[in-house]
Short mmCIF file of C-alpha atoms in Angstrom, two decimals:
data_model
loop_
_atom_site.label_atom_id
_atom_site.label_comp_id
_atom_site.label_asym_id
_atom_site.label_seq_id
_atom_site.Cartn_x
_atom_site.Cartn_y
_atom_site.Cartn_z
CA MET J 1 0.00 0.00 0.00
CA LYS J 2 2.86 2.39 0.81
CA GLN J 3 4.47 1.67 -2.54
CA ILE J 4 1.20 2.60 -4.30
CA ALA J 5 0.98 5.85 -2.30
CA PHE J 6 4.58 6.82 -3.17
CA ARG J 7 3.90 6.06 -6.82
CA LEU J 8 0.78 8.30 -6.80
CA ASN J 9 2.78 11.03 -5.10
CA HIS J 10 5.40 10.88 -7.85
CA ILE J 11 2.72 11.02 -10.60
CA CYS J 12 0.96 14.06 -9.01
CA HIS J 13 4.26 15.92 -8.68
CA ALA J 14 5.35 15.11 -12.24
CA GLN J 15 2.03 15.87 -13.97
CA PHE J 16 0.44 18.62 -11.87
CA GLY J 17 3.29 19.96 -9.70
CA LEU J 18 1.50 18.86 -6.51
CA ARG J 19 3.05 17.24 -3.47
CA THR J 20 0.97 14.97 -1.23
CA ARG J 21 1.61 12.86 1.77
CA ALA J 22 1.49 9.12 1.59
CA GLY J 23 -0.68 9.01 4.73
CA SER J 24 -3.40 11.23 3.21
CA ILE J 25 -3.57 9.02 0.10
CA ILE J 26 -3.74 5.89 2.20
CA LYS J 27 -6.60 7.39 4.24
CA THR J 28 -8.57 8.30 1.13
CA ILE J 29 -8.32 4.81 -0.34
CA ASN J 30 -10.70 2.85 1.87
CA PRO J 31 -11.77 -0.43 0.33
CA GLU J 32 -15.43 -1.38 0.75
CA LYS J 33 -15.89 -3.75 3.67
CA LYS J 34 -18.11 -6.75 2.99
CA THR J 35 -19.41 -9.34 5.34
CA ARG J 36 -18.90 -13.04 4.85
CA GLU J 37 -22.55 -13.47 4.01
CA GLN J 38 -22.30 -10.87 1.19
CA ILE J 39 -19.21 -12.52 -0.20
CA ARG J 40 -20.89 -15.95 -0.11
CA LEU J 41 -23.98 -14.58 -1.94
CA GLU J 42 -21.84 -12.94 -4.59
CA ILE J 43 -20.03 -16.20 -5.23
CA GLU J 44 -23.25 -18.19 -5.47
CA ASP J 45 -25.17 -15.58 -7.57
CA PRO J 46 -22.94 -12.97 -9.30
CA PHE J 47 -25.97 -11.08 -10.79
CA GLN J 48 -27.70 -10.45 -7.46
CA ALA J 49 -26.18 -6.96 -7.02
CA GLU J 50 -27.48 -5.90 -10.45
CA ARG J 51 -30.97 -7.12 -9.61
CA LEU J 52 -30.98 -5.27 -6.30
CA ARG J 53 -29.81 -2.11 -8.07
CA GLN J 54 -32.63 -2.43 -10.63
CA ILE J 55 -35.22 -2.90 -7.86
CA GLN J 56 -33.89 0.19 -6.09
CA LEU J 57 -34.15 2.24 -9.28
CA GLU J 58 -37.77 1.16 -9.82
CA GLU J 59 -38.59 2.05 -6.23
CA ASP J 60 -37.01 5.50 -6.64
CA ALA J 61 -38.98 6.12 -9.86
CA LYS J 62 -42.22 5.11 -8.12
CA ASN J 63 -41.52 7.45 -5.21
CA PHE J 64 -40.74 10.30 -7.60
CA LYS J 65 -44.07 9.82 -9.44
CA GLN J 66 -45.91 9.88 -6.13
CA TYR J 67 -44.08 13.07 -5.16
CA ILE J 68 -45.14 14.76 -8.43
CA TYR J 69 -48.73 13.55 -7.94
CA ASN J 70 -48.90 15.07 -4.45
CA LEU J 71 -47.74 18.52 -5.58
CA LYS J 72 -50.22 21.40 -5.28
CA GLN J 73 -49.69 22.36 -8.92
CA ASN J 74 -50.90 18.97 -10.19
CA ASP J 75 -54.41 19.30 -11.69
CA SER J 76 -54.97 15.54 -11.95
CA ASN J 77 -55.00 15.13 -8.17
CA PRO J 78 -58.60 15.47 -6.89
CA ASN J 79 -57.32 16.84 -3.58
CA ASN J 80 -56.18 19.97 -5.41
CA PHE J 81 -59.60 20.77 -6.93
CA ILE J 82 -61.22 24.09 -6.01
CA LYS J 83 -63.97 23.72 -3.47
CA VAL J 84 -67.22 25.27 -4.71
CA LYS J 85 -69.87 26.56 -2.32
CA VAL J 86 -73.46 26.62 -3.54
CA LYS J 87 -75.37 29.60 -2.14
CA ASN J 88 -78.75 28.86 -3.68
CA ALA J 89 -79.61 25.59 -1.96
CA GLU J 90 -83.23 25.78 -3.13
CA VAL J 91 -82.38 25.15 -6.79
CA THR J 92 -84.18 22.07 -8.02
CA LYS J 93 -82.43 19.71 -10.42
CA THR J 94 -84.29 18.81 -13.56
CA GLU J 95 -84.11 15.14 -14.46
CA THR J 96 -83.37 14.42 -18.11
CA LYS J 97 -84.55 11.28 -19.84
CA THR J 98 -81.84 9.14 -21.34
CA GLU J 99 -84.10 7.44 -23.88
CA THR J 100 -85.94 9.57 -26.41
CA ASP J 101 -89.18 8.62 -28.14
CA ASN J 102 -88.18 10.37 -31.37
CA VAL J 103 -86.42 7.91 -33.68
CA THR J 104 -85.94 10.32 -36.62
CA PRO J 105 -82.42 11.78 -36.96
CA PHE J 106 -81.74 15.29 -35.70
CA ILE J 107 -80.51 17.66 -38.43
CA VAL J 108 -78.46 20.72 -37.50
CA LYS J 109 -78.89 23.66 -39.87
CA LYS J 110 -76.30 26.41 -40.05
CA VAL J 111 -78.09 29.75 -40.18
CA PRO J 112 -76.01 32.36 -42.04
CA LYS J 113 -75.35 35.67 -40.36
CA GLN J 114 -77.51 38.59 -41.36
CA GLU J 115 -75.64 41.02 -43.58
CA LYS J 116 -75.14 44.50 -42.17
CA ILE J 117 -76.82 47.45 -43.88
CA LEU J 118 -74.12 50.10 -44.32
CA ILE J 119 -74.38 53.67 -45.64
CA SER J 120 -71.13 55.54 -46.33
CA GLY J 121 -70.18 59.09 -47.26
CA ILE J 122 -66.85 60.85 -47.92
CA ARG J 123 -65.93 64.47 -47.27
CA ARG J 124 -62.70 65.62 -48.92
CA LYS J 125 -60.49 68.68 -48.63
CA VAL J 126 -61.07 69.04 -44.88
CA PRO J 127 -58.73 71.78 -43.52
CA ALA J 128 -57.61 69.78 -40.48
CA SER J 129 -54.72 67.40 -39.82
CA LEU J 130 -54.94 63.76 -38.76
CA ARG J 131 -53.46 64.60 -35.38
CA ARG J 132 -56.55 66.67 -34.58
CA LEU J 133 -59.20 64.46 -36.18
CA ILE J 134 -58.27 60.98 -34.89
CA PRO J 135 -58.80 61.67 -31.12
CA ILE J 136 -62.28 63.01 -31.91
CA CYS J 137 -63.32 60.06 -34.09
CA ARG J 138 -62.26 57.18 -31.82
CA PRO J 139 -64.92 57.55 -29.07
CA LEU J 140 -67.76 57.66 -31.63
CA ILE J 141 -67.45 54.05 -32.84
CA ASN J 142 -70.54 51.86 -32.10
CA MET J 143 -72.39 54.92 -30.81
CA HIS J 144 -75.90 55.95 -31.82
CA LEU J 145 -75.92 58.65 -34.50
CA TYR J 146 -77.83 61.16 -32.35
CA GLN J 147 -75.55 60.49 -29.40
CA ALA J 148 -72.47 60.94 -31.61
CA GLN J 149 -73.75 64.30 -32.87
CA GLU J 150 -74.32 65.46 -29.30
CA ALA J 151 -70.81 64.34 -28.24
CA ILE J 152 -69.24 66.26 -31.13
CA ALA J 153 -71.23 69.39 -30.30
CA ASP J 154 -69.99 69.28 -26.69
CA SER J 155 -66.32 68.82 -27.66
CA GLY J 156 -65.73 72.50 -28.49
CA ARG J 157 -62.94 71.83 -31.03
CA LYS J 158 -62.69 73.35 -34.46
CA ALA J 159 -61.89 70.01 -36.13
CA ALA J 160 -65.10 68.55 -34.66
CA GLN J 161 -67.18 70.95 -36.76
CA PHE J 162 -66.05 69.28 -39.99
CA LEU J 163 -66.88 65.83 -38.59
CA ALA J 164 -70.31 67.05 -37.49
CA LYS J 165 -71.03 68.32 -41.04
CA THR J 166 -69.98 64.95 -42.45
CA LEU J 167 -72.37 63.10 -40.11
CA VAL J 168 -75.23 65.38 -41.15
CA MET J 169 -74.40 64.79 -44.82
CA VAL J 170 -74.37 60.99 -44.48
CA ARG J 171 -77.57 61.06 -42.41
CA SER J 172 -79.37 63.07 -45.11
CA HIS J 173 -78.23 60.54 -47.73
CA ALA J 174 -79.58 57.68 -45.60
CA VAL J 175 -82.95 59.40 -45.12
CA GLN J 176 -83.25 60.06 -48.86
CA ARG J 177 -82.68 56.38 -49.56
CA GLY J 178 -85.44 55.35 -47.15
CA TYR J 179 -83.45 54.29 -44.06
CA ASP J 180 -84.73 54.91 -40.54
CA PRO J 181 -82.55 57.57 -38.85
CA GLU J 182 -83.54 56.34 -35.39
CA ARG J 183 -81.83 53.00 -36.05
CA LEU J 184 -78.55 54.38 -37.41
CA TYR J 185 -75.31 53.71 -35.54
CA VAL J 186 -71.73 54.76 -36.30
CA HIS J 187 -70.08 51.63 -37.70
CA SER J 188 -66.64 53.12 -38.46
CA ILE J 189 -64.88 56.40 -39.31
CA GLN J 190 -61.86 56.40 -41.62
CA VAL J 191 -59.58 59.42 -41.71
CA GLY J 192 -56.82 59.83 -44.29
CA ARG J 193 -54.49 62.41 -45.82
CA TYR J 194 -55.56 64.44 -48.84
CA LYS J 195 -53.71 66.86 -51.10
CA LYS J 196 -51.33 69.52 -49.81
CA PHE J 197 -52.05 73.04 -51.03
CA ARG J 198 -49.31 75.57 -51.56
CA LYS J 199 -49.71 79.06 -50.22
CA ALA J 200 -47.52 82.09 -49.54
CA ARG J 201 -46.18 83.23 -46.21
CA PHE J 202 -45.37 86.95 -46.07
CA HIS J 203 -42.47 88.38 -44.06
CA ALA J 204 -40.97 91.76 -43.46
CA LYS J 205 -39.19 93.76 -46.15
CA ALA J 206 -41.34 92.30 -48.93
CA ARG J 207 -40.04 88.78 -48.47
CA ILE J 208 -42.26 85.83 -49.36
CA ASN J 209 -41.69 82.13 -48.53
CA PRO J 210 -43.72 79.15 -49.71
CA ALA J 211 -45.86 77.24 -47.20
CA PHE J 212 -48.02 74.13 -47.45
CA ARG J 213 -51.45 73.51 -45.97
CA GLU J 214 -52.37 69.91 -45.02
CA THR J 215 -55.88 68.64 -45.73
CA SER J 216 -57.65 65.40 -44.86
CA GLN J 217 -60.61 63.33 -45.97
CA ILE J 218 -63.24 61.76 -43.71
CA LYS J 219 -65.23 58.65 -44.58
CA VAL J 220 -68.16 57.89 -42.26
CA ILE J 221 -69.90 54.51 -42.43
CA LEU J 222 -73.30 54.24 -40.73
CA GLU J 223 -75.08 50.99 -39.91
CA GLU J 224 -78.84 50.49 -39.77
CA ARG J 225 -79.34 47.90 -37.06
CA PRO J 226 -82.48 45.73 -36.86
CA THR J 227 -85.22 46.98 -34.60
CA LYS J 228 -84.77 44.04 -32.22
CA GLU J 229 -81.03 44.68 -31.85
CA MET J 230 -81.69 48.36 -31.10
CA PHE J 231 -84.23 47.58 -28.39
CA LYS J 232 -81.92 45.03 -26.75
CA ASP J 233 -79.77 47.92 -25.53
CA PHE J 234 -82.84 49.83 -24.39
CA VAL J 235 -84.14 46.87 -22.38
CA GLN J 236 -80.75 46.42 -20.65
CA GLY J 237 -80.79 50.05 -19.47
CA LYS J 238 -78.43 51.43 -22.15
CA THR J 239 -80.77 53.95 -23.75
CA PRO J 240 -78.85 56.95 -25.17
CA SER J 241 -79.66 60.24 -23.51
CA VAL J 242 -80.62 61.86 -26.83
CA ILE J 243 -83.16 59.09 -27.52
CA SER J 244 -84.62 59.66 -24.05
CA TYR J 245 -84.95 63.38 -24.83
CA LEU J 246 -86.70 62.65 -28.14
CA MET J 247 -89.09 60.22 -26.43
CA LYS J 248 -89.96 62.87 -23.83
CA ASP J 249 -90.58 65.44 -26.57
CA GLN J 250 -92.81 63.00 -28.44
CA LEU J 251 -94.86 62.25 -25.30
CA VAL J 252 -95.30 65.98 -24.62
CA ARG J 253 -96.47 66.68 -28.18
CA GLU J 254 -98.90 63.74 -28.04
CA LYS J 255 -100.17 64.88 -24.60
CA ALA J 256 -99.77 61.30 -23.35
CA ASP J 257 -101.64 60.11 -20.29
CA TYR J 258 -100.12 58.82 -17.05
CA ALA J 259 -100.35 55.14 -18.03
CA LYS J 260 -98.30 55.66 -21.20
CA ILE J 261 -95.69 57.76 -19.40
CA ARG J 262 -95.37 55.12 -16.68
CA ARG J 263 -94.87 52.40 -19.30
CA PHE J 264 -91.94 54.30 -20.85
CA GLN J 265 -90.50 55.49 -17.53
CA LEU J 266 -87.75 52.83 -17.70
CA PHE J 267 -86.28 54.58 -20.78
CA LEU J 268 -86.82 58.25 -19.97
CA THR J 269 -84.65 58.88 -16.88
CA SER J 270 -81.36 57.60 -15.51
CA LYS J 271 -83.11 56.30 -12.39
CA GLY J 272 -85.57 54.40 -14.57
CA ARG J 273 -82.72 52.80 -16.55
CA GLN J 274 -81.05 51.73 -13.32
CA GLN J 275 -84.35 50.28 -12.11
CA GLN J 276 -84.68 48.37 -15.40
CA LYS J 277 -81.29 46.67 -14.85
CA LEU J 278 -82.27 45.68 -11.30
CA MET J 279 -85.65 44.29 -12.39
CA LEU J 280 -84.05 42.15 -15.10
CA LYS J 281 -81.56 40.75 -12.62
CA ARG J 282 -84.22 39.85 -10.06
CA ARG J 283 -86.45 38.26 -12.67
CA ALA J 284 -83.59 36.08 -13.97
CA GLN J 285 -82.69 35.01 -10.42
CA LYS J 286 -86.29 34.05 -9.71
CA GLU J 287 -86.51 31.89 -12.83
CA MET J 288 -83.13 30.36 -12.03
CA LYS J 289 -84.48 29.06 -8.71
CA GLU J 290 -87.60 27.68 -10.37
CA LYS J 291 -86.09 26.10 -13.51
CA GLY J 292 -82.53 25.37 -12.37
CA LEU J 293 -80.92 26.89 -15.49
CA SER J 294 -77.96 29.24 -15.72
CA PHE J 295 -78.37 32.93 -14.92
CA LYS J 296 -76.77 34.20 -18.16
CA TYR J 297 -79.02 32.05 -20.36
CA LEU J 298 -82.20 33.20 -18.59
CA HIS J 299 -81.10 36.85 -18.61
CA ARG J 300 -80.41 36.72 -22.36
CA GLN J 301 -83.75 34.99 -23.00
CA ILE J 302 -85.70 37.63 -21.06
CA VAL J 303 -83.93 40.45 -22.91
CA GLU J 304 -84.74 38.89 -26.30
CA GLN J 305 -88.41 38.42 -25.41
CA GLU J 306 -88.92 41.99 -24.25
CA ALA J 307 -86.89 43.41 -27.16
CA GLU J 308 -88.98 41.43 -29.65
CA GLN J 309 -92.21 42.72 -28.14
CA LEU J 310 -91.03 46.35 -28.19
CA ALA J 311 -89.75 45.96 -31.75
CA GLU J 312 -93.12 44.63 -32.88
CA ASN J 313 -94.95 47.60 -31.33
CA TYR J 314 -92.44 49.99 -32.89
CA ASP J 315 -92.83 48.50 -36.36
CA THR J 316 -96.63 48.57 -36.18
CA GLY J 317 -96.54 52.20 -35.04
CA LYS J 318 -94.18 53.15 -37.87
CA SER J 319 -96.34 51.38 -40.43
CA GLY J 320 -99.40 53.22 -39.09
CA ILE J 321 -97.64 56.58 -39.46
CA HIS J 322 -96.59 55.75 -43.01
CA ARG J 323 -100.14 54.67 -43.88
CA PHE J 324 -101.55 57.87 -42.40
CA ASN J 325 -99.09 59.99 -44.40
CA LEU J 326 -99.89 58.06 -47.57
CA GLU J 327 -103.62 58.60 -47.12
CA ALA J 328 -103.06 62.29 -46.48
CA ARG J 329 -101.03 62.57 -49.69
CA GLN J 330 -103.70 60.75 -51.69
CA THR J 331 -106.47 63.04 -50.44
CA LEU J 332 -104.35 66.09 -51.22
CA PHE J 333 -103.63 64.76 -54.73
CA LYS J 334 -107.35 64.22 -55.38
CA LYS J 335 -108.17 67.76 -54.26
CA ASN J 336 -105.53 69.19 -56.58
CA GLU J 337 -106.94 67.17 -59.48
CA GLU J 338 -110.45 68.44 -58.79
CA ILE J 339 -109.23 72.03 -58.69
CA ASN J 340 -107.31 71.66 -61.94
CA ASN J 341 -110.25 70.04 -63.71
#
């Protein structure tokens, strides 16, 4: 053993320039001590150590899998599921039948989306830059036309005047084509650069320098929404303030009675719109306890039912006004013919 230590000392000094003591090397080299029983088993079965090592590796892999399974981040462990507390204990569960009496196959039909009705108009040579027009146009998207005109009037900017004139122009085009102005919404507003015009800038001592004036063009696209879609916002308490003002003016001119004013109270004032939201919520919660369905589904169903009913009344009223105007025109035409003859 000492000869081996001296030999290692000589190799370390020759290769790495290190000097070691023979005693330290002898202490580090400690042969594994085995019992007589272990030696006898190795002689009888030389592959026993390999089998024990394989068993130990399998046991370690199994323990590691269990450790991963017990982690809090593991979603497959049911102990880590979120505990849900049910507040409405009175909800009754509806039993569904597994077997159906109908033997005919069920056919699913894909209903295409309804195309949007768009009316567009362009105003060119607007004496305003994009930097001043874009901040005014952004808040007007998906806003009712009357509400957009009121917002522009309250802005107090010079560039807003050109946008207001463009909205009036496009609205007049829509009315001439037979669209309902009360169902028009701002679909999009596109602002772009137009031609630059050259002008003169005068200085002292009869000096003149050229200058350029930037102009823009505004394209406004209006959308005529269906009557049902318009009244969905009204039923949910999102009636525009301008529409509320027009409804009040109409009721005053008609000299409406108390019953009619009370029926439209949910659309006329801010307190009425807030009350409408609360009534819808309570009605959906009541039906949720009775039927056991989801709150969102019931709320959407109630909104669609009320919007459909209001839309039907609105369409019948509009048709009655058109019929009355048509009859008045016919009587006036007959009178003119009699006078001419």
